[in-house]
mmCIF file of C-alpha atoms and ligand atoms in Angstrom:
data_model
loop_
_atom_site.group_PDB
_atom_site.id
_atom_site.type_symbol
_atom_site.label_atom_id
_atom_site.label_comp_id
_atom_site.label_asym_id
_atom_site.label_seq_id
_atom_site.Cartn_x
_atom_site.Cartn_y
_atom_site.Cartn_z
ATOM 1 C CA MET A 1 11.631 19.253 2.895
ATOM 2 C CA SER A 2 11.027 16.524 0.644
ATOM 3 C CA ALA A 3 13.232 13.646 0.774
ATOM 4 C CA VAL A 4 12.240 12.456 -2.772
ATOM 5 C CA THR A 5 11.066 14.066 -5.317
ATOM 6 C CA LEU A 6 9.312 13.423 -8.380
ATOM 7 C CA LYS A 7 8.969 16.222 -10.473
ATOM 8 C CA ASN A 8 6.965 15.566 -13.999
ATOM 9 C CA ILE A 9 8.677 11.792 -14.574
ATOM 10 C CA VAL A 10 7.452 10.394 -17.500
ATOM 11 C CA LYS A 11 8.960 6.767 -18.272
ATOM 12 C CA ARG A 12 8.544 5.738 -21.845
ATOM 13 C CA PHE A 13 9.795 2.515 -23.329
ATOM 14 C CA GLY A 14 9.152 2.187 -27.136
ATOM 15 C CA THR A 15 5.743 3.346 -28.115
ATOM 16 C CA PHE A 16 5.090 2.560 -24.366
ATOM 17 C CA THR A 17 3.856 4.912 -21.514
ATOM 18 C CA ALA A 18 4.548 2.883 -18.182
ATOM 19 C CA VAL A 19 4.875 6.420 -16.706
ATOM 20 C CA HIS A 20 2.193 9.493 -17.023
ATOM 21 C CA ARG A 21 3.215 12.425 -16.550
ATOM 22 C CA THR A 22 3.591 12.403 -12.181
ATOM 23 C CA THR A 23 4.707 14.800 -9.585
ATOM 24 C CA LEU A 24 5.676 13.336 -6.346
ATOM 25 C CA GLU A 25 6.755 14.435 -2.385
ATOM 26 C CA ILE A 26 7.511 11.429 0.198
ATOM 27 C CA PRO A 27 8.166 13.336 2.940
ATOM 28 C CA GLU A 28 11.559 13.691 5.274
ATOM 29 C CA ALA A 29 11.854 10.259 7.396
ATOM 30 C CA ALA A 30 8.190 9.234 6.110
ATOM 31 C CA PHE A 31 6.703 5.755 5.054
ATOM 32 C CA VAL A 32 5.124 5.925 1.858
ATOM 33 C CA THR A 33 3.708 3.563 -0.359
ATOM 34 C CA LEU A 34 2.546 2.712 -4.153
ATOM 35 C CA LEU A 35 0.092 0.148 -4.362
ATOM 36 C CA GLY A 36 -1.455 -0.929 -6.953
ATOM 37 C CA PRO A 37 -2.474 -3.759 -9.767
ATOM 38 C CA SER A 38 0.678 -5.276 -11.168
ATOM 39 C CA GLY A 39 1.563 -3.390 -14.362
ATOM 40 C CA CYS A 40 1.057 0.111 -12.861
ATOM 41 C CA GLY A 41 4.091 1.291 -11.913
ATOM 42 C CA LYS A 42 5.712 0.959 -9.512
ATOM 43 C CA THR A 43 8.662 -0.738 -9.656
ATOM 44 C CA THR A 44 9.236 1.097 -12.382
ATOM 45 C CA ASN A 45 9.316 4.402 -10.170
ATOM 46 C CA LEU A 46 11.148 3.014 -7.815
ATOM 47 C CA ARG A 47 14.378 2.005 -9.971
ATOM 48 C CA MET A 48 13.149 5.605 -11.017
ATOM 49 C CA ILE A 49 14.044 6.930 -7.766
ATOM 50 C CA ALA A 50 17.278 4.346 -7.235
ATOM 51 C CA GLY A 51 18.848 5.345 -10.239
ATOM 52 C CA LEU A 52 18.375 2.116 -12.283
ATOM 53 C CA LEU A 53 16.455 3.689 -14.832
ATOM 54 C CA ASP A 54 16.884 7.120 -16.878
ATOM 55 C CA PRO A 55 13.243 8.654 -16.677
ATOM 56 C CA THR A 56 12.400 9.499 -20.277
ATOM 57 C CA GLU A 57 11.523 13.189 -19.362
ATOM 58 C CA GLY A 58 11.198 14.664 -15.615
ATOM 59 C CA GLU A 59 13.585 15.486 -12.419
ATOM 60 C CA ILE A 60 14.348 13.587 -9.694
ATOM 61 C CA LEU A 61 15.823 15.004 -6.657
ATOM 62 C CA ILE A 62 17.255 13.505 -3.510
ATOM 63 C CA ASN A 63 17.528 16.512 -0.510
ATOM 64 C CA GLY A 64 16.535 19.063 -2.890
ATOM 65 C CA LYS A 65 19.389 17.959 -5.085
ATOM 66 C CA ARG A 66 18.967 16.797 -8.816
ATOM 67 C CA VAL A 67 20.500 13.311 -9.100
ATOM 68 C CA ASN A 68 19.088 12.388 -13.114
ATOM 69 C CA ASP A 69 22.706 12.678 -13.522
ATOM 70 C CA VAL A 70 24.420 11.329 -10.569
ATOM 71 C CA PRO A 71 24.838 7.179 -10.709
ATOM 72 C CA ILE A 72 23.277 3.971 -8.369
ATOM 73 C CA HIS A 73 26.561 4.190 -6.292
ATOM 74 C CA LYS A 74 26.445 7.475 -5.489
ATOM 75 C CA ARG A 75 23.145 8.276 -4.202
ATOM 76 C CA ASN A 76 23.015 6.652 -0.947
ATOM 77 C CA LEU A 77 20.090 4.581 -0.844
ATOM 78 C CA GLY A 78 19.241 1.229 0.261
ATOM 79 C CA LEU A 79 17.316 -1.158 -1.752
ATOM 80 C CA VAL A 80 15.429 -4.937 -1.119
ATOM 81 C CA PHE A 81 13.535 -7.068 -3.879
ATOM 82 C CA GLN A 82 11.059 -9.636 -3.364
ATOM 83 C CA ASN A 83 14.424 -11.746 -4.725
ATOM 84 C CA TYR A 84 17.214 -9.602 -4.534
ATOM 85 C CA ALA A 85 19.306 -12.511 -3.543
ATOM 86 C CA LEU A 86 22.358 -12.873 -0.977
ATOM 87 C CA PHE A 87 25.498 -13.701 -2.198
ATOM 88 C CA PRO A 88 25.446 -17.431 -1.472
ATOM 89 C CA HIS A 89 29.019 -17.786 -1.533
ATOM 90 C CA LYS A 90 29.487 -15.309 1.439
ATOM 91 C CA THR A 91 28.979 -15.054 5.386
ATOM 92 C CA VAL A 92 26.117 -13.164 6.697
ATOM 93 C CA ALA A 93 28.108 -10.727 7.919
ATOM 94 C CA GLU A 94 30.205 -10.731 4.679
ATOM 95 C CA ASN A 95 26.878 -10.330 2.821
ATOM 96 C CA VAL A 96 25.545 -7.213 5.332
ATOM 97 C CA ALA A 97 29.045 -5.676 5.247
ATOM 98 C CA PHE A 98 28.810 -5.347 1.430
ATOM 99 C CA GLY A 99 27.660 -2.134 1.084
ATOM 100 C CA LEU A 100 30.521 -0.549 3.024
ATOM 101 C CA LYS A 101 33.146 -1.847 0.576
ATOM 102 C CA TYR A 102 33.274 0.469 -1.417
ATOM 103 C CA ARG A 103 32.767 3.284 1.381
ATOM 104 C CA ASP A 104 35.746 5.153 3.569
ATOM 105 C CA VAL A 105 35.175 2.885 6.813
ATOM 106 C CA SER A 106 37.803 1.169 8.679
ATOM 107 C CA LYS A 107 37.543 -3.012 9.024
ATOM 108 C CA ALA A 108 36.939 -2.419 12.655
ATOM 109 C CA GLN A 109 33.875 0.181 12.010
ATOM 110 C CA ILE A 110 32.365 -1.952 9.375
ATOM 111 C CA ALA A 111 32.385 -5.075 12.356
ATOM 112 C CA GLY A 112 30.886 -2.635 14.654
ATOM 113 C CA LYS A 113 28.755 -1.554 11.721
ATOM 114 C CA VAL A 114 27.000 -4.766 10.969
ATOM 115 C CA ARG A 115 27.252 -5.570 14.545
ATOM 116 C CA ASP A 116 24.660 -3.989 14.840
ATOM 117 C CA ALA A 117 22.868 -3.862 11.621
ATOM 118 C CA LEU A 118 22.529 -7.723 12.465
ATOM 119 C CA ASP A 119 21.116 -6.587 16.212
ATOM 120 C CA LEU A 120 19.002 -3.935 14.321
ATOM 121 C CA VAL A 121 16.526 -7.320 12.706
ATOM 122 C CA GLN A 122 17.117 -9.276 16.265
ATOM 123 C CA LEU A 123 19.601 -12.148 14.088
ATOM 124 C CA PRO A 124 22.863 -11.629 16.188
ATOM 125 C CA HIS A 125 24.157 -14.297 16.059
ATOM 126 C CA VAL A 126 23.753 -16.231 12.322
ATOM 127 C CA GLY A 127 27.074 -13.304 10.549
ATOM 128 C CA GLU A 128 28.754 -16.819 10.040
ATOM 129 C CA ARG A 129 26.556 -18.966 8.845
ATOM 130 C CA TYR A 130 25.589 -18.519 4.427
ATOM 131 C CA PRO A 131 22.648 -17.854 3.724
ATOM 132 C CA LYS A 132 21.293 -20.936 2.796
ATOM 133 C CA GLU A 133 21.488 -21.861 6.414
ATOM 134 C CA LEU A 134 18.611 -19.678 7.192
ATOM 135 C CA SER A 135 14.890 -19.057 6.713
ATOM 136 C CA GLY A 136 13.367 -16.921 4.126
ATOM 137 C CA GLY A 137 12.287 -14.712 6.648
ATOM 138 C CA GLN A 138 15.798 -14.468 8.176
ATOM 139 C CA GLN A 139 17.195 -14.358 4.728
ATOM 140 C CA GLN A 140 14.805 -11.183 4.173
ATOM 141 C CA ARG A 141 16.178 -9.998 7.260
ATOM 142 C CA ILE A 142 19.526 -10.184 6.597
ATOM 143 C CA ALA A 143 18.834 -8.419 3.116
ATOM 144 C CA LEU A 144 17.718 -5.261 5.351
ATOM 145 C CA ALA A 145 20.206 -5.197 7.400
ATOM 146 C CA ARG A 146 22.551 -5.213 4.342
ATOM 147 C CA ALA A 147 20.602 -2.201 2.110
ATOM 148 C CA ILE A 148 21.028 -0.081 6.721
ATOM 149 C CA VAL A 149 24.210 -1.133 7.138
ATOM 150 C CA ILE A 150 25.123 1.524 4.800
ATOM 151 C CA GLU A 151 22.932 4.929 7.135
ATOM 152 C CA PRO A 152 20.574 5.074 3.717
ATOM 153 C CA ASP A 153 18.848 8.675 3.079
ATOM 154 C CA VAL A 154 16.628 6.880 1.636
ATOM 155 C CA LEU A 155 15.091 3.045 1.924
ATOM 156 C CA LEU A 156 13.861 1.559 -1.007
ATOM 157 C CA LEU A 157 11.703 -0.943 -1.077
ATOM 158 C CA ASP A 158 9.859 -2.902 -4.005
ATOM 159 C CA GLU A 159 7.981 -6.211 -2.443
ATOM 160 C CA PRO A 160 10.600 -7.636 -0.156
ATOM 161 C CA LEU A 161 7.610 -9.583 1.745
ATOM 162 C CA SER A 162 5.548 -10.910 -0.765
ATOM 163 C CA ALA A 163 8.184 -14.297 -1.554
ATOM 164 C CA LEU A 164 7.237 -15.609 2.764
ATOM 165 C CA ASP A 165 3.957 -17.382 3.622
ATOM 166 C CA ALA A 166 0.915 -15.723 5.285
ATOM 167 C CA ASN A 167 1.971 -15.898 9.176
ATOM 168 C CA LEU A 168 5.288 -14.741 8.943
ATOM 169 C CA ARG A 169 4.168 -12.064 6.502
ATOM 170 C CA GLU A 170 2.336 -10.312 9.007
ATOM 171 C CA ASP A 171 4.959 -10.614 11.131
ATOM 172 C CA MET A 172 7.694 -9.299 9.210
ATOM 173 C CA ARG A 173 6.109 -6.103 8.618
ATOM 174 C CA VAL A 174 5.447 -5.614 12.247
ATOM 175 C CA GLU A 175 8.845 -6.119 12.371
ATOM 176 C CA LEU A 176 10.099 -3.750 9.476
ATOM 177 C CA LYS A 177 7.759 -1.282 10.484
ATOM 178 C CA ARG A 178 9.784 -0.693 13.726
ATOM 179 C CA ILE A 179 12.840 -0.890 12.746
ATOM 180 C CA GLN A 180 11.722 1.967 9.835
ATOM 181 C CA GLU A 181 11.027 3.942 13.060
ATOM 182 C CA ARG A 182 13.222 3.801 15.399
ATOM 183 C CA ILE A 183 16.024 4.348 12.985
ATOM 184 C CA GLY A 184 14.042 7.663 11.108
ATOM 185 C CA VAL A 185 14.878 6.427 7.291
ATOM 186 C CA THR A 186 12.548 7.683 4.748
ATOM 187 C CA THR A 187 10.945 4.963 3.350
ATOM 188 C CA VAL A 188 9.814 3.758 -0.398
ATOM 189 C CA PHE A 189 7.612 0.363 -0.403
ATOM 190 C CA VAL A 190 6.093 -0.794 -3.258
ATOM 191 C CA THR A 191 3.033 -3.582 -3.078
ATOM 192 C CA HIS A 192 -0.062 -4.721 -4.384
ATOM 193 C CA ASP A 193 -1.172 -5.872 -0.812
ATOM 194 C CA GLN A 194 -3.587 -3.199 0.004
ATOM 195 C CA SER A 195 -3.421 -5.042 4.230
ATOM 196 C CA GLU A 196 -0.171 -4.463 3.820
ATOM 197 C CA ALA A 197 -0.470 -0.377 2.636
ATOM 198 C CA LEU A 198 -2.988 0.217 5.150
ATOM 199 C CA ALA A 199 -0.920 -1.465 7.768
ATOM 200 C CA MET A 200 2.217 0.706 6.889
ATOM 201 C CA SER A 201 1.982 3.597 5.833
ATOM 202 C CA ASP A 202 2.819 7.503 6.747
ATOM 203 C CA LEU A 203 1.388 8.235 3.262
ATOM 204 C CA ILE A 204 -0.346 6.168 0.417
ATOM 205 C CA VAL A 205 0.056 6.798 -3.043
ATOM 206 C CA VAL A 206 -2.472 4.676 -4.316
ATOM 207 C CA MET A 207 -1.239 3.721 -8.853
ATOM 208 C CA SER A 208 -3.481 2.706 -11.376
ATOM 209 C CA GLU A 209 -2.178 2.224 -15.160
ATOM 210 C CA GLY A 210 1.217 4.717 -14.478
ATOM 211 C CA ARG A 211 -0.969 7.220 -13.172
ATOM 212 C CA VAL A 212 -1.479 8.237 -9.561
ATOM 213 C CA GLU A 213 -4.939 8.063 -8.486
ATOM 214 C CA GLN A 214 -4.732 9.264 -4.439
ATOM 215 C CA VAL A 215 -2.108 10.177 -2.214
ATOM 216 C CA GLY A 216 -3.177 10.533 1.173
ATOM 217 C CA ARG A 217 -3.048 8.716 4.517
ATOM 218 C CA PRO A 218 -4.501 5.048 5.331
ATOM 219 C CA GLU A 219 -7.651 6.884 6.636
ATOM 220 C CA GLU A 220 -8.056 8.950 3.860
ATOM 221 C CA VAL A 221 -7.782 7.019 0.634
ATOM 222 C CA TYR A 222 -9.723 4.563 2.710
ATOM 223 C CA ASN A 223 -12.721 6.617 4.115
ATOM 224 C CA THR A 224 -12.506 8.735 1.566
ATOM 225 C CA PRO A 225 -11.889 7.315 -1.682
ATOM 226 C CA ALA A 226 -10.313 9.826 -4.626
ATOM 227 C CA SER A 227 -11.932 7.822 -7.290
ATOM 228 C CA GLU A 228 -14.021 4.139 -8.114
ATOM 229 C CA PHE A 229 -11.056 2.844 -9.037
ATOM 230 C CA VAL A 230 -9.476 3.449 -4.835
ATOM 231 C CA ALA A 231 -12.793 2.557 -3.919
ATOM 232 C CA ASN A 232 -12.604 -0.590 -5.398
ATOM 233 C CA PHE A 233 -9.217 -1.385 -4.496
ATOM 234 C CA LEU A 234 -8.569 -0.760 -1.460
ATOM 235 C CA GLY A 235 -11.205 -2.851 0.164
ATOM 236 C CA ALA A 236 -14.980 -4.130 -1.639
ATOM 237 C CA SER A 237 -16.840 -1.675 -2.180
ATOM 238 C CA ASN A 238 -20.488 -1.073 -4.021
ATOM 239 C CA ILE A 239 -20.863 1.674 -6.310
ATOM 240 C CA LEU A 240 -24.325 3.046 -7.276
ATOM 241 C CA ALA A 241 -25.531 5.284 -9.613
ATOM 242 C CA ALA A 242 -26.581 8.470 -7.614
ATOM 243 C CA GLU A 243 -27.799 12.098 -8.234
ATOM 244 C CA CYS A 244 -26.993 15.197 -6.091
ATOM 245 C CA VAL A 245 -29.351 17.206 -4.291
ATOM 246 C CA GLU A 246 -28.181 19.370 -2.518
ATOM 247 C CA HIS A 247 -23.919 19.958 -2.758
ATOM 248 C CA GLY A 248 -21.934 21.527 -0.008
ATOM 249 C CA LYS A 249 -24.104 19.706 2.078
ATOM 250 C CA ALA A 250 -23.680 16.534 0.080
ATOM 251 C CA VAL A 251 -27.405 15.234 0.847
ATOM 252 C CA VAL A 252 -26.764 11.811 -2.383
ATOM 253 C CA LEU A 253 -30.291 10.821 -4.295
ATOM 254 C CA ASP A 254 -30.159 7.067 -4.850
ATOM 255 C CA GLU A 255 -33.422 6.446 -5.537
ATOM 256 C CA ALA A 256 -33.815 2.494 -6.520
ATOM 257 C CA THR A 257 -31.880 1.432 -3.956
ATOM 258 C CA PHE A 258 -31.197 3.777 -0.613
ATOM 259 C CA GLY A 259 -33.152 6.782 -1.367
ATOM 260 C CA ARG A 260 -32.062 10.137 0.645
ATOM 261 C CA VAL A 261 -28.550 9.402 1.798
ATOM 262 C CA ALA A 262 -26.792 12.757 4.189
ATOM 263 C CA VAL A 263 -23.262 11.718 2.530
ATOM 264 C CA PRO A 264 -20.753 14.241 5.075
ATOM 265 C CA ALA A 265 -19.379 17.185 2.929
ATOM 266 C CA ALA A 266 -16.072 15.736 4.013
ATOM 267 C CA ARG A 267 -16.502 12.167 2.990
ATOM 268 C CA ALA A 268 -18.001 14.096 -1.301
ATOM 269 C CA PRO A 269 -14.569 16.427 -1.635
ATOM 270 C CA ASN A 270 -14.745 16.316 -5.126
ATOM 271 C CA LEU A 271 -18.126 16.887 -5.969
ATOM 272 C CA THR A 272 -18.264 19.815 -7.136
ATOM 273 C CA GLY A 273 -22.015 20.631 -7.232
ATOM 274 C CA THR A 274 -25.709 19.130 -7.952
ATOM 275 C CA GLY A 275 -25.964 16.559 -10.500
ATOM 276 C CA LYS A 276 -25.007 13.327 -11.501
ATOM 277 C CA ALA A 277 -23.275 11.065 -8.587
ATOM 278 C CA LYS A 278 -22.070 7.753 -7.629
ATOM 279 C CA LEU A 279 -22.426 6.608 -3.678
ATOM 280 C CA VAL A 280 -19.540 4.343 -2.365
ATOM 281 C CA VAL A 281 -20.635 1.766 -0.070
ATOM 282 C CA ARG A 282 -18.606 -0.336 1.274
ATOM 283 C CA ALA A 283 -18.496 -3.659 2.047
ATOM 284 C CA GLU A 284 -17.662 -3.500 5.479
ATOM 285 C CA LYS A 285 -20.313 -0.312 6.150
ATOM 286 C CA LEU A 286 -23.026 -2.893 5.083
ATOM 287 C CA LEU A 287 -24.558 -4.586 7.703
ATOM 288 C CA LEU A 288 -27.367 -7.714 7.103
ATOM 289 C CA ALA A 289 -30.505 -7.781 10.075
ATOM 290 C CA ARG A 290 -33.175 -9.738 11.476
ATOM 291 C CA ASP A 291 -34.919 -6.417 12.423
ATOM 292 C CA PRO A 292 -35.004 -2.384 10.904
ATOM 293 C CA ALA A 293 -33.227 -0.181 11.819
ATOM 294 C CA PRO A 294 -33.071 2.370 14.612
ATOM 295 C CA GLU A 295 -34.135 6.271 14.068
ATOM 296 C CA GLY A 296 -30.881 7.732 11.679
ATOM 297 C CA VAL A 297 -30.118 4.551 10.047
ATOM 298 C CA ILE A 298 -31.111 3.433 6.968
ATOM 299 C CA SER A 299 -33.212 0.613 6.388
ATOM 300 C CA VAL A 300 -34.363 -1.226 3.277
ATOM 301 C CA PRO A 301 -35.241 -4.626 2.282
ATOM 302 C CA ALA A 302 -33.615 -7.698 0.576
ATOM 303 C CA ILE A 303 -32.511 -11.002 -0.181
ATOM 304 C CA VAL A 304 -29.833 -13.049 0.680
ATOM 305 C CA GLY A 305 -27.299 -14.524 -2.065
ATOM 306 C CA THR A 306 -24.358 -16.362 -2.139
ATOM 307 C CA VAL A 307 -23.337 -17.016 1.001
ATOM 308 C CA ASP A 308 -19.209 -16.888 2.076
ATOM 309 C CA TYR A 309 -17.738 -17.515 4.681
ATOM 310 C CA GLN A 310 -14.483 -16.329 5.082
ATOM 311 C CA GLY A 311 -13.080 -16.943 8.811
ATOM 312 C CA GLN A 312 -14.036 -14.332 10.806
ATOM 313 C CA ALA A 313 -16.120 -12.941 8.559
ATOM 314 C CA VAL A 314 -19.006 -14.027 6.126
ATOM 315 C CA ARG A 315 -19.019 -11.831 2.813
ATOM 316 C CA TYR A 316 -22.898 -11.757 1.649
ATOM 317 C CA PHE A 317 -24.348 -10.726 -2.038
ATOM 318 C CA VAL A 318 -27.254 -9.355 -1.888
ATOM 319 C CA ARG A 319 -30.442 -8.300 -3.433
ATOM 320 C CA ALA A 320 -31.744 -5.265 -2.795
ATOM 321 C CA GLY A 321 -34.780 -3.953 -5.513
ATOM 322 C CA GLU A 322 -32.476 -3.720 -8.491
ATOM 323 C CA ALA A 323 -29.103 -3.692 -7.205
ATOM 324 C CA GLN A 324 -26.895 -6.858 -6.282
ATOM 325 C CA LEU A 325 -24.539 -5.514 -3.782
ATOM 326 C CA GLN A 326 -22.067 -7.368 -1.269
ATOM 327 C CA ALA A 327 -21.904 -6.803 3.235
ATOM 328 C CA ILE A 328 -18.667 -7.815 4.607
ATOM 329 C CA ASN A 329 -19.397 -8.540 7.922
ATOM 330 C CA MET A 330 -18.172 -10.333 11.080
ATOM 331 C CA ILE A 331 -19.735 -13.674 11.936
ATOM 332 C CA ASP A 332 -22.217 -13.638 14.708
ATOM 333 C CA GLU A 333 -23.852 -16.690 16.466
ATOM 334 C CA ARG A 334 -26.980 -17.544 13.857
ATOM 335 C CA PRO A 335 -25.637 -15.528 10.136
ATOM 336 C CA PHE A 336 -28.035 -15.401 6.979
ATOM 337 C CA ALA A 337 -28.598 -17.978 5.119
ATOM 338 C CA ALA A 338 -28.961 -18.012 1.509
ATOM 339 C CA GLY A 339 -32.486 -17.109 0.293
ATOM 340 C CA GLU A 340 -33.558 -15.316 3.387
ATOM 341 C CA ALA A 341 -35.579 -11.739 3.654
ATOM 342 C CA VAL A 342 -33.162 -9.309 6.053
ATOM 343 C CA HIS A 343 -32.570 -5.715 6.399
ATOM 344 C CA LEU A 344 -29.598 -3.559 5.156
ATOM 345 C CA HIS A 345 -28.440 -1.245 7.796
ATOM 346 C CA LEU A 346 -26.389 2.202 6.247
ATOM 347 C CA ARG A 347 -24.824 4.585 8.354
ATOM 348 C CA PRO A 348 -24.973 7.395 6.053
ATOM 349 C CA GLN A 349 -22.391 8.814 8.108
ATOM 350 C CA ASP A 350 -20.711 5.836 6.743
ATOM 351 C CA CYS A 351 -20.449 6.584 3.190
ATOM 352 C CA ALA A 352 -18.580 8.298 0.257
ATOM 353 C CA ALA A 353 -19.988 10.259 -2.706
ATOM 354 C CA LEU A 354 -18.187 10.848 -6.345
ATOM 355 C CA PRO A 355 -18.782 12.931 -9.387
ATOM 356 C CA GLY A 356 -20.737 10.629 -11.223
HETATM 357 N N1 LIG B 401 11.833 -2.851 -19.800
HETATM 358 C C1 LIG B 401 10.921 -3.114 -19.309
HETATM 359 N N2 LIG B 401 10.100 -2.775 -21.275
HETATM 360 C C2 LIG B 401 9.426 -2.590 -21.849
HETATM 361 N N3 LIG B 401 8.280 -2.844 -20.394
HETATM 362 C C3 LIG B 401 8.346 -2.842 -19.684
HETATM 363 C C4 LIG B 401 10.061 -2.676 -18.936
HETATM 364 N N4 LIG B 401 9.790 -2.419 -17.436
HETATM 365 C C5 LIG B 401 8.716 -2.861 -17.405
HETATM 366 N N5 LIG B 401 7.799 -2.628 -17.977
HETATM 367 C C6 LIG B 401 6.310 -2.165 -18.625
HETATM 368 O O1 LIG B 401 5.948 -1.430 -18.348
HETATM 369 C C7 LIG B 401 4.967 -1.174 -17.162
HETATM 370 C C8 LIG B 401 4.937 -1.343 -15.641
HETATM 371 O O2 LIG B 401 5.337 -2.127 -15.744
HETATM 372 P P1 LIG B 401 6.338 -2.037 -13.402
HETATM 373 O O3 LIG B 401 7.280 -3.525 -13.750
HETATM 374 O O4 LIG B 401 6.970 -0.795 -12.861
HETATM 375 O O5 LIG B 401 4.973 -2.546 -12.780
HETATM 376 P P2 LIG B 401 3.961 -3.173 -11.646
HETATM 377 O O6 LIG B 401 3.577 -2.221 -10.094
HETATM 378 O O7 LIG B 401 5.856 -3.219 -10.963
HETATM 379 O O8 LIG B 401 4.061 -4.229 -11.747
HETATM 380 P P3 LIG B 401 3.918 -5.496 -10.615
HETATM 381 O O9 LIG B 401 3.029 -5.751 -9.175
HETATM 382 O O10 LIG B 401 3.406 -6.670 -11.281
HETATM 383 O O11 LIG B 401 5.036 -6.072 -10.002
HETATM 384 C C9 LIG B 401 3.798 -3.329 -17.234
HETATM 385 O O12 LIG B 401 3.498 -3.133 -18.110
HETATM 386 C C10 LIG B 401 5.496 -3.092 -17.989
HETATM 387 O O13 LIG B 401 5.424 -4.655 -18.396
HETATM 388 MG MG1 LIG B 402 7.111 -4.613 -9.409
#
C-alpha cells in the first residue's frame, strides 16, 4: 500500500493553476523527492499533503485513508521547512518536546523520547541550550529531531538544507538519509537541487509548471529522461533533431552531426515508431579526444570554442559541423584549449532518444 496518494489533485489560486491534475503514489518507507525549478508547485503539493492548504479538486490519502477533511495536527506528520524556525525562548529539549505536548505521553516518556531523538540527530548534549547557541546545521538537526520525535507516518521536508553552506549541506544530506533509513519513515523531500535529488532519493518526481514530467528511480530519470525538460533539468544535455529510421532497435539518424546512432530501445521507451525524433546526448558522455575513436564508438571532428573550468571537470563548448555542443569532461594533464581541433567520441549506448 502507498503511504501517501494524491488522486487527481488540482490546486488553483484564483484563476492561476499551480498544480494541474496530478496523481502520485508515495510508497511506504520510501524517500521520494519532488524536484523541479522555482514555482513548479513543489511546496504547494507538500502543503496539501500536510493539510496546510486545501486542494481545489481531488483526494489525498494517507495510509489508504482520505484525509481531505482531517486537520493538520491529526495527520501525524513530521514537518521541516527551510526556515521553520525553532522557538527562540525555549530550550532545545523543550523545542523537541513540543510535538509531544498534545499527545498522550507522560513526562517521563517525553524525556526519554527527546533523548532518543537528540541521539538520532547526533546532538545528545545540547538539550539545555537555546537555539541561538547552535549553528545553522545544528538548528536544522533539532528541527528534524522535533519532527521525528512524534514517530510520524510521513516526514515532509521542504528544502531543509538550502539555508546551509555547500559543505555542510553535503554532510547533512548523508546524515538525513542515514536517519531516514534508520527509522524507515516515508519521506517526501522537496528540492530544486538535482544532485541532492539524485544522491538521496529512492524515487524522483520531476515537476515542471505544475505538472509531473516523470517519476522514476534516480538512474531512470537520469539515463532515460521522458522529456526534453527532464534531460535538461537533470544535468546538461545536448538535444539534436533527428529521425528514427529503425524503430524497435531505436536507430536514430542525426545526419548533420553524428550520423547513424544505434540508441538501445530501452533508452527510447517513448519513441512509438519511425519518423521525427530527438537525440539526447549528455554533456558528460561526449568525450573530447586527440585521436579518432576505436571501433564501435562514434567519432566526429570538432573545434573547441569556450573552455569553462569547473574544478575537477571542464565544460567545453564545441562546434561539430553546424552543431554547437557542450561536453563536460574530467580534467586530465593537458586539457584542450580554445581553437583546438579535436575528435568527439560518443558511445551509442550512452544516448537516449525522445519523440520528435
Ligand atoms: N498563496 C498563493 N497565492 C497565489 N499564488 C500562489 C500561492 N502559493 C503559491 N502560489 C503560486 O503557485 C506556484 C507554485 O508555487 P510553489 O510555492 O508550490 O512553488 P515551488 O515549486 O515550491 O517553488 P520554489 O522552488 O521557489 O519554492 C507559483 O507560481 C506561486 O507563485
Ligand atoms: Mg517551494
